[in-house]
Short mmCIF file of C-alpha atoms and ligand atoms in Angstrom, two decimals:
data_model
loop_
_atom_site.label_atom_id
_atom_site.label_comp_id
_atom_site.label_asym_id
_atom_site.label_seq_id
_atom_site.Cartn_x
_atom_site.Cartn_y
_atom_site.Cartn_z
CA MET A 9 -69.14 -13.06 -4.91
CA ARG A 10 -69.14 -10.51 -2.17
CA VAL A 11 -66.26 -9.08 -0.14
CA ILE A 12 -66.35 -6.95 2.97
CA SER A 13 -63.66 -5.25 4.98
CA GLY A 14 -63.46 -2.56 7.60
CA MET A 15 -60.97 -0.12 9.03
CA ARG A 16 -61.00 1.59 12.38
CA PRO A 17 -61.02 5.42 12.23
CA THR A 18 -58.07 6.16 14.48
CA GLY A 19 -55.99 8.61 12.45
CA ARG A 20 -54.09 9.35 9.28
CA LEU A 21 -53.32 6.61 6.77
CA HIS A 22 -49.73 5.82 5.86
CA LEU A 23 -47.90 3.98 3.08
CA GLY A 24 -48.31 0.69 4.96
CA HIS A 25 -52.09 1.05 4.74
CA TYR A 26 -51.78 1.89 1.08
CA LEU A 27 -49.70 -1.18 0.20
CA GLY A 28 -51.31 -3.62 2.60
CA VAL A 29 -54.95 -2.63 2.34
CA LEU A 30 -56.03 0.03 -0.12
CA LYS A 31 -54.23 -1.38 -3.15
CA ASN A 32 -56.02 -4.68 -2.56
CA TRP A 33 -59.41 -3.09 -2.08
CA GLN A 34 -58.85 -1.15 -5.27
CA LYS A 35 -58.34 -4.38 -7.22
CA LEU A 36 -61.08 -6.33 -5.47
CA GLN A 37 -63.75 -3.76 -6.22
CA ASN A 38 -63.43 -4.62 -9.92
CA ASP A 39 -64.03 -8.34 -9.44
CA TYR A 40 -66.39 -8.55 -6.47
CA GLU A 41 -69.43 -6.88 -5.08
CA SER A 42 -67.57 -4.89 -2.45
CA LEU A 43 -68.48 -3.35 0.87
CA PHE A 44 -65.96 -1.26 2.79
CA PHE A 45 -66.88 0.31 6.06
CA VAL A 46 -65.57 2.53 8.82
CA ALA A 47 -65.47 0.38 11.97
CA ASP A 48 -66.25 3.19 14.39
CA TRP A 49 -67.66 0.94 17.09
CA HIS A 50 -64.48 -1.10 16.90
CA ALA A 51 -62.46 2.10 17.27
CA LEU A 52 -64.11 2.64 20.64
CA SER A 53 -63.00 -0.76 21.85
CA THR A 54 -59.35 0.24 21.74
CA GLY A 55 -59.72 4.01 21.92
CA TYR A 56 -62.57 4.74 24.30
CA GLN A 57 -60.20 6.73 26.54
CA ASP A 58 -58.52 8.64 23.74
CA GLY A 59 -61.08 11.40 23.16
CA LEU A 60 -61.27 10.54 19.46
CA ASP A 61 -63.25 12.89 17.23
CA ILE A 62 -64.86 9.95 15.50
CA LYS A 63 -67.09 11.98 13.20
CA LYS A 64 -64.15 13.91 11.78
CA LEU A 65 -61.94 10.82 11.64
CA THR A 66 -64.66 8.97 9.73
CA ILE A 67 -65.08 11.67 7.11
CA ASP A 68 -61.31 11.99 6.71
CA LEU A 69 -60.93 8.23 6.38
CA ILE A 70 -63.50 7.89 3.63
CA ARG A 71 -61.98 10.89 1.86
CA GLU A 72 -58.61 9.08 1.96
CA TRP A 73 -60.12 5.87 0.58
CA ILE A 74 -61.65 7.70 -2.35
CA SER A 75 -58.45 9.67 -2.97
CA ALA A 76 -56.51 6.42 -3.06
CA GLY A 77 -58.79 4.90 -5.66
CA ILE A 78 -61.70 3.28 -3.85
CA ASP A 79 -64.57 4.13 -6.14
CA PRO A 80 -68.00 4.81 -4.62
CA GLN A 81 -69.53 3.85 -7.97
CA LYS A 82 -68.08 0.36 -7.66
CA SER A 83 -68.07 -0.22 -3.90
CA ILE A 84 -70.50 0.41 -1.09
CA LEU A 85 -68.79 2.66 1.45
CA PHE A 86 -70.57 2.94 4.76
CA VAL A 87 -70.27 3.55 8.49
CA GLN A 88 -70.75 0.67 10.93
CA SER A 89 -72.60 2.63 13.61
CA ALA A 90 -75.15 3.87 11.07
CA VAL A 91 -76.35 0.30 10.57
CA LYS A 92 -77.78 -0.70 13.96
CA GLU A 93 -78.20 -4.29 12.81
CA HIS A 94 -74.47 -4.82 13.47
CA ALA A 95 -75.17 -4.19 17.17
CA GLU A 96 -78.27 -6.34 17.19
CA LEU A 97 -76.53 -9.32 15.63
CA TYR A 98 -73.47 -8.78 17.86
CA LEU A 99 -75.73 -9.04 20.89
CA ILE A 100 -77.24 -12.32 19.77
CA LEU A 101 -73.85 -13.78 18.80
CA ASN A 102 -72.46 -12.82 22.20
CA MET A 103 -75.06 -15.11 23.76
CA ILE A 104 -73.68 -18.15 21.98
CA THR A 105 -69.94 -17.45 21.90
CA PRO A 106 -68.00 -19.46 24.50
CA LEU A 107 -65.52 -17.41 26.53
CA GLY A 108 -62.83 -19.98 25.75
CA TRP A 109 -62.82 -19.08 22.05
CA LEU A 110 -62.14 -15.46 22.90
CA GLU A 111 -59.60 -16.23 25.61
CA ARG A 112 -57.58 -18.38 23.23
CA ASN A 113 -57.48 -15.68 20.54
CA PRO A 114 -53.76 -14.93 20.00
CA THR A 115 -54.46 -11.51 18.49
CA TYR A 116 -56.32 -10.55 21.64
CA LYS A 117 -53.48 -11.62 23.90
CA GLU A 118 -50.89 -9.83 21.79
CA GLN A 119 -52.79 -6.57 21.50
CA LEU A 120 -53.61 -6.54 25.18
CA GLN A 121 -49.95 -6.85 25.99
CA GLN A 122 -48.79 -4.34 23.37
CA LEU A 123 -51.30 -1.64 24.23
CA GLN A 124 -50.66 -1.99 27.91
CA GLU A 125 -46.92 -1.68 27.42
CA LYS A 126 -47.18 1.26 25.06
CA GLY A 127 -49.65 3.62 26.59
CA GLY A 128 -50.63 2.16 29.91
CA LYS A 129 -54.05 1.89 28.26
CA ASP A 130 -56.63 -0.17 30.06
CA ILE A 131 -58.39 -2.20 27.43
CA ARG A 132 -59.56 -4.99 29.68
CA THR A 133 -63.14 -4.25 28.76
CA ALA A 134 -66.04 -6.40 27.66
CA GLY A 135 -66.02 -4.55 24.34
CA PHE A 136 -62.41 -5.30 23.55
CA PHE A 137 -62.72 -8.89 24.68
CA THR A 138 -65.65 -9.44 22.33
CA TYR A 139 -64.05 -7.56 19.44
CA PRO A 140 -64.09 -10.68 17.19
CA VAL A 141 -67.79 -11.18 17.86
CA LEU A 142 -68.60 -7.73 16.52
CA GLN A 143 -66.30 -8.39 13.60
CA THR A 144 -68.18 -11.62 12.93
CA ALA A 145 -71.47 -9.74 12.90
CA ASP A 146 -69.98 -7.20 10.46
CA ILE A 147 -69.14 -9.96 8.01
CA ILE A 148 -71.99 -12.45 8.21
CA LEU A 149 -74.67 -9.78 8.21
CA TYR A 150 -73.87 -9.32 4.51
CA ASP A 151 -73.16 -12.96 3.61
CA ALA A 152 -69.68 -11.93 2.55
CA GLU A 153 -67.79 -14.91 1.12
CA ARG A 154 -64.39 -13.24 1.19
CA VAL A 155 -62.70 -10.91 3.66
CA PRO A 156 -59.44 -9.15 2.77
CA ILE A 157 -57.40 -8.95 5.96
CA GLY A 158 -53.87 -8.94 7.30
CA GLU A 159 -52.23 -11.92 8.96
CA ASP A 160 -53.08 -10.66 12.47
CA GLN A 161 -56.79 -10.90 11.69
CA ARG A 162 -56.77 -14.58 10.74
CA PRO A 163 -57.80 -15.83 14.19
CA HIS A 164 -60.83 -13.53 13.98
CA LEU A 165 -61.97 -15.15 10.75
CA GLU A 166 -61.55 -18.56 12.34
CA ILE A 167 -63.76 -17.45 15.24
CA ALA A 168 -66.28 -16.09 12.74
CA ARG A 169 -66.56 -19.47 11.04
CA GLU A 170 -66.92 -21.23 14.37
CA ILE A 171 -69.67 -18.87 15.44
CA VAL A 172 -71.53 -19.46 12.17
CA ARG A 173 -71.39 -23.22 12.64
CA ARG A 174 -72.53 -22.96 16.26
CA PHE A 175 -75.41 -20.66 15.31
CA HIS A 176 -76.58 -23.04 12.60
CA HIS A 177 -76.37 -25.95 14.98
CA LEU A 178 -78.18 -24.24 17.86
CA PHE A 179 -80.97 -22.70 15.84
CA LYS A 180 -81.28 -25.49 13.29
CA CYS A 181 -80.85 -23.37 10.22
CA GLU A 182 -78.38 -22.54 7.45
CA ILE A 183 -78.73 -18.81 7.05
CA PHE A 184 -75.14 -17.55 7.09
CA THR A 185 -72.14 -17.92 4.79
CA GLU A 186 -68.85 -19.09 6.29
CA PRO A 187 -66.38 -16.36 5.34
CA GLN A 188 -62.91 -17.09 3.93
CA GLU A 189 -59.98 -14.69 4.16
CA ILE A 190 -58.09 -13.06 1.33
CA LEU A 191 -54.64 -12.51 2.75
CA SER A 192 -52.73 -9.48 1.57
CA GLU A 193 -49.65 -10.75 -0.31
CA THR A 194 -47.61 -7.61 0.16
CA PRO A 195 -44.92 -7.98 2.80
CA ARG A 196 -45.16 -5.44 5.57
CA LEU A 197 -43.40 -2.16 4.86
CA PRO A 198 -41.16 -1.27 7.80
CA GLY A 199 -41.23 2.19 9.36
CA LEU A 200 -38.37 4.62 8.83
CA ASP A 201 -36.55 3.30 11.89
CA GLY A 202 -36.91 -0.35 10.89
CA ARG A 203 -39.69 -1.08 13.37
CA LYS A 204 -43.29 -1.72 12.35
CA MET A 205 -44.75 1.35 10.62
CA SER A 206 -47.03 2.92 13.16
CA LYS A 207 -48.35 6.28 14.26
CA SER A 208 -47.22 5.65 17.81
CA TYR A 209 -43.59 5.11 16.75
CA ASN A 210 -43.55 8.31 14.72
CA ASN A 211 -41.86 6.48 11.84
CA ALA A 212 -44.45 6.60 9.08
CA ILE A 213 -44.87 8.36 5.75
CA TYR A 214 -48.48 9.49 5.52
CA LEU A 215 -50.61 9.61 2.41
CA ASP A 216 -51.20 13.30 3.11
CA ASP A 217 -47.55 14.19 3.71
CA THR A 218 -46.17 16.99 1.52
CA PRO A 219 -43.30 16.29 -0.91
CA GLN A 220 -41.06 18.15 1.57
CA ASP A 221 -42.19 15.89 4.42
CA VAL A 222 -41.41 12.80 2.34
CA ALA A 223 -37.94 14.02 1.35
CA GLN A 224 -37.15 15.06 4.91
CA LYS A 225 -38.32 11.76 6.41
CA LEU A 226 -36.25 9.75 3.94
CA ARG A 227 -33.16 11.84 4.62
CA SER A 228 -33.31 10.78 8.25
CA ALA A 229 -34.08 7.11 7.48
CA LYS A 230 -31.64 4.48 8.71
CA THR A 231 -29.36 2.92 6.06
CA ASP A 232 -26.81 0.11 6.05
CA PRO A 233 -24.88 0.87 9.28
CA ASN A 234 -21.65 -0.48 7.76
CA ARG A 235 -21.74 2.02 4.95
CA ILE A 236 -20.04 4.88 6.75
CA ARG A 237 -18.19 6.71 4.00
CA ARG A 238 -19.39 7.47 0.52
CA HIS A 239 -17.03 4.97 -1.13
CA ASP A 240 -17.85 2.10 1.25
CA PRO A 241 -19.83 -0.55 -0.61
CA GLY A 242 -23.25 -1.15 0.93
CA ASN A 243 -25.59 -4.06 1.44
CA PRO A 244 -29.09 -3.10 0.27
CA GLU A 245 -30.59 -6.15 1.95
CA VAL A 246 -30.02 -4.63 5.38
CA CYS A 247 -31.19 -1.15 4.37
CA LEU A 248 -34.81 -0.16 4.71
CA VAL A 249 -34.52 2.43 1.95
CA TYR A 250 -34.09 -0.55 -0.34
CA ASP A 251 -37.36 -2.02 1.01
CA TYR A 252 -39.02 1.21 -0.04
CA HIS A 253 -37.44 0.98 -3.49
CA LYS A 254 -38.76 -2.56 -3.87
CA ALA A 255 -42.21 -1.39 -2.89
CA PHE A 256 -42.39 1.80 -4.97
CA SER A 257 -39.69 1.98 -7.66
CA ASP A 258 -39.89 0.29 -11.06
CA PRO A 259 -37.91 -2.97 -11.48
CA LYS A 260 -35.18 -1.32 -13.54
CA THR A 261 -34.53 1.29 -10.87
CA VAL A 262 -34.53 -1.37 -8.16
CA LYS A 263 -31.84 -3.28 -10.06
CA GLU A 264 -29.74 -0.13 -10.52
CA ILE A 265 -30.02 0.71 -6.83
CA GLU A 266 -29.01 -2.79 -5.82
CA GLU A 267 -25.93 -2.76 -8.04
CA GLY A 268 -25.08 0.87 -7.36
CA CYS A 269 -25.22 0.32 -3.62
CA LYS A 270 -23.09 -2.83 -3.67
CA SER A 271 -20.43 -1.21 -5.87
CA ALA A 272 -20.62 2.17 -4.13
CA ALA A 273 -21.44 3.73 -7.50
CA ILE A 274 -24.35 5.52 -5.88
CA GLY A 275 -24.42 7.39 -2.59
CA CYS A 276 -27.15 7.15 0.02
CA VAL A 277 -28.19 10.76 -0.50
CA GLU A 278 -28.83 10.19 -4.18
CA CYS A 279 -30.46 6.82 -3.52
CA LYS A 280 -32.89 8.41 -1.07
CA ARG A 281 -33.67 11.22 -3.50
CA ILE A 282 -34.66 8.66 -6.14
CA CYS A 283 -36.71 6.80 -3.55
CA ALA A 284 -38.58 9.97 -2.62
CA SER A 285 -39.50 10.56 -6.23
CA SER A 286 -40.80 6.99 -6.58
CA ILE A 287 -43.01 7.54 -3.54
CA GLU A 288 -44.16 10.84 -4.99
CA ARG A 289 -45.45 9.02 -8.06
CA ILE A 290 -47.92 7.29 -5.72
CA LEU A 291 -48.71 10.24 -3.47
CA GLU A 292 -49.08 12.95 -6.10
CA PRO A 293 -52.25 11.56 -7.77
CA ILE A 294 -53.75 10.88 -4.33
CA ARG A 295 -53.02 14.47 -3.31
CA ALA A 296 -54.55 15.83 -6.52
CA LYS A 297 -57.70 13.79 -6.02
CA ARG A 298 -58.02 14.71 -2.35
CA GLU A 299 -57.98 18.40 -3.18
CA LYS A 300 -61.10 18.02 -5.29
CA ILE A 301 -63.12 16.05 -2.76
CA THR A 302 -65.43 18.23 -0.68
CA LYS A 303 -66.86 17.30 2.67
CA GLU A 304 -70.34 17.46 1.13
CA TYR A 305 -69.39 14.87 -1.44
CA VAL A 306 -68.02 12.55 1.25
CA LEU A 307 -71.19 12.95 3.30
CA GLU A 308 -73.27 12.11 0.24
CA VAL A 309 -71.19 8.97 -0.43
CA ILE A 310 -71.69 7.90 3.19
CA ARG A 311 -75.41 8.60 3.11
CA SER A 312 -75.95 6.56 0.00
CA GLY A 313 -73.67 3.72 1.16
CA ASN A 314 -75.37 3.54 4.55
CA GLU A 315 -78.73 3.26 2.88
CA LYS A 316 -77.66 0.30 0.72
CA ALA A 317 -75.98 -1.45 3.64
CA LYS A 318 -79.02 -0.92 5.88
CA GLU A 319 -81.32 -2.52 3.35
CA MET A 320 -79.13 -5.63 3.13
CA ALA A 321 -78.68 -5.82 6.89
CA ARG A 322 -82.36 -5.37 7.62
CA LYS A 323 -83.28 -8.35 5.43
CA LYS A 324 -80.66 -10.54 7.05
CA MET A 325 -81.83 -9.68 10.56
CA GLU A 326 -85.32 -10.78 9.60
CA SER A 327 -84.03 -14.30 8.99
CA VAL A 328 -81.91 -14.17 12.13
CA ASN A 329 -84.81 -13.15 14.31
CA ARG A 330 -87.01 -15.75 12.70
CA ALA A 331 -84.43 -18.45 13.37
CA VAL A 332 -83.87 -17.41 16.99
CA PHE A 333 -87.29 -16.33 18.18
CA GLU A 334 -89.91 -18.15 16.16
CA ILE A 335 -90.51 -21.82 16.72
CA GLN A 336 -90.19 -23.38 13.28
CA GLU A 337 -93.06 -25.52 11.99
CA HIS A 338 -90.88 -28.59 11.57
CA SER A 339 -89.48 -28.51 15.11
CA ARG A 340 -92.79 -27.93 16.92
CA SER A 341 -94.18 -30.97 18.69
CA ASP A 342 -97.41 -32.35 17.29
CA ARG A 343 -99.68 -32.48 20.30
N1 LIG B 16 -60.47 -5.76 12.94
C1 LIG B 16 -60.13 -5.13 11.70
C2 LIG B 16 -58.76 -4.46 11.84
O1 LIG B 16 -58.41 -4.00 12.90
C3 LIG B 16 -61.17 -4.12 11.30
C4 LIG B 16 -62.48 -4.78 11.06
C5 LIG B 16 -63.60 -4.63 11.82
C6 LIG B 16 -62.80 -5.67 10.01
N2 LIG B 16 -64.62 -5.36 11.29
C7 LIG B 16 -64.16 -6.02 10.19
C8 LIG B 16 -62.08 -6.21 8.95
C9 LIG B 16 -64.79 -6.92 9.33
C10 LIG B 16 -62.71 -7.12 8.11
C11 LIG B 16 -64.06 -7.45 8.28
O2 LIG B 16 -58.04 -4.40 10.87
FE1 SF4 B 17 -29.45 2.02 1.52
FE2 SF4 B 17 -29.49 3.16 -0.85
FE3 SF4 B 17 -27.55 3.73 0.91
FE4 SF4 B 17 -27.62 1.34 -0.25
S1 SF4 B 17 -27.32 3.31 -1.30
S2 SF4 B 17 -27.27 1.75 1.92
S3 SF4 B 17 -29.82 1.00 -0.45
S4 SF4 B 17 -29.70 4.19 1.11
#
C-alpha cells in the first residue's frame, strides 16, 4: 500500500509538527511505500504576498524531516513544483470540479476568515479557492491509498474522492484510487500560552531551538492560575506544562508530576525543569543529526526523490490523457 503526504514550506517546524506529523510519517515509512513532498505550490496559495524564500525553505524543511527520522532510504522525498504533472492534472481536474464543492469546504471558509483577521492577508484568489483540487492531484497522481492528515484536512480528502468518482464517470474509466485518510491520533499540543501552537502567536518550541531557548520558553509558560504560592496545591489538568509532560515525559514521571502538583510536593519551577529535560530527550538527537546533514546531501536526496516521483507521475498522466483526449474504441460509434 502506498501513502502520500505533503507539507507547505512556510517556516521552522515546532513540537506540534513533530507530534502530529513527523512521528506518524516515521512509523508509516516502515509499513508503506511512502512519498512525502514539499508542497511549494500550495505555499504560494496562502503566502504569495509574503516574499517567501521558497528554495531555502524547501531545503531547510527536508533537512528537518531527515533530522527527525524520515529516512530517504525508505521514503521518496520530493518537491511538488519539480513534478510538472501535478500542475497538468490540477488543470484538468479544475475543469470538472463544481464550484459548489469548493464553496462548501469548511476548511476554506475557516482559513479565509482566520487569515484575514490575523494579517489582513488577501487570499481571495483562484489558487487558494482551488487548493483542494491541487491537493487531489497530488494524491491521485500516485494512486496513494492512504493519506496521513490532520482533522482540518478531512474535507479535502472528501473532495478528492468526489473528484475521482466524477472523473471516472465523465471519462468512462477507472484509472484512479479513491484515497482514505489516516488521522493523526495525537491530540493537539497547545502553545505556551494555551492557544494553538503557531508561528504567528509566537508561542512555539521549535525543533531547532537551543536547550537554553527551551528552558527559557518553559519558564515563561502559563501554569495553573490558582497555584499562586509554592505550597498551594495545583491542578495539573488546567496547566499546559502538564500537557507537555504527557506528550514528552515517561509514564512514571507523568504520574509523579500529577501527584506532586496536587499535593504541592513539587514546585512549578522544578516541574518545568523536568519538562525541559524530557523535551531535550527528543530534540537532542534531532539536533545531532541536523549538524551532520550538509546542503549537498539534501539536494541529492531531493534530486533522486524528484526523479522517482516524476517517473510515476509521467506514467499516470499517460492514462489520464488517454482517458480525456482519445476516443476509446468501445465508445466510438460504428458508422
Ligand atoms: N494541505 C496540506 C496541509 O496544509 C498539505 C498538502 C498539500 C497535502 N498536498 C497534500 C497533504 C497532499 C496530504 C496530501 O497540511
Ligand atoms: Fe503546572 Fe507543574 Fe506547576 Fe502543576 S507543578 S501547576 S503541572 S507547572
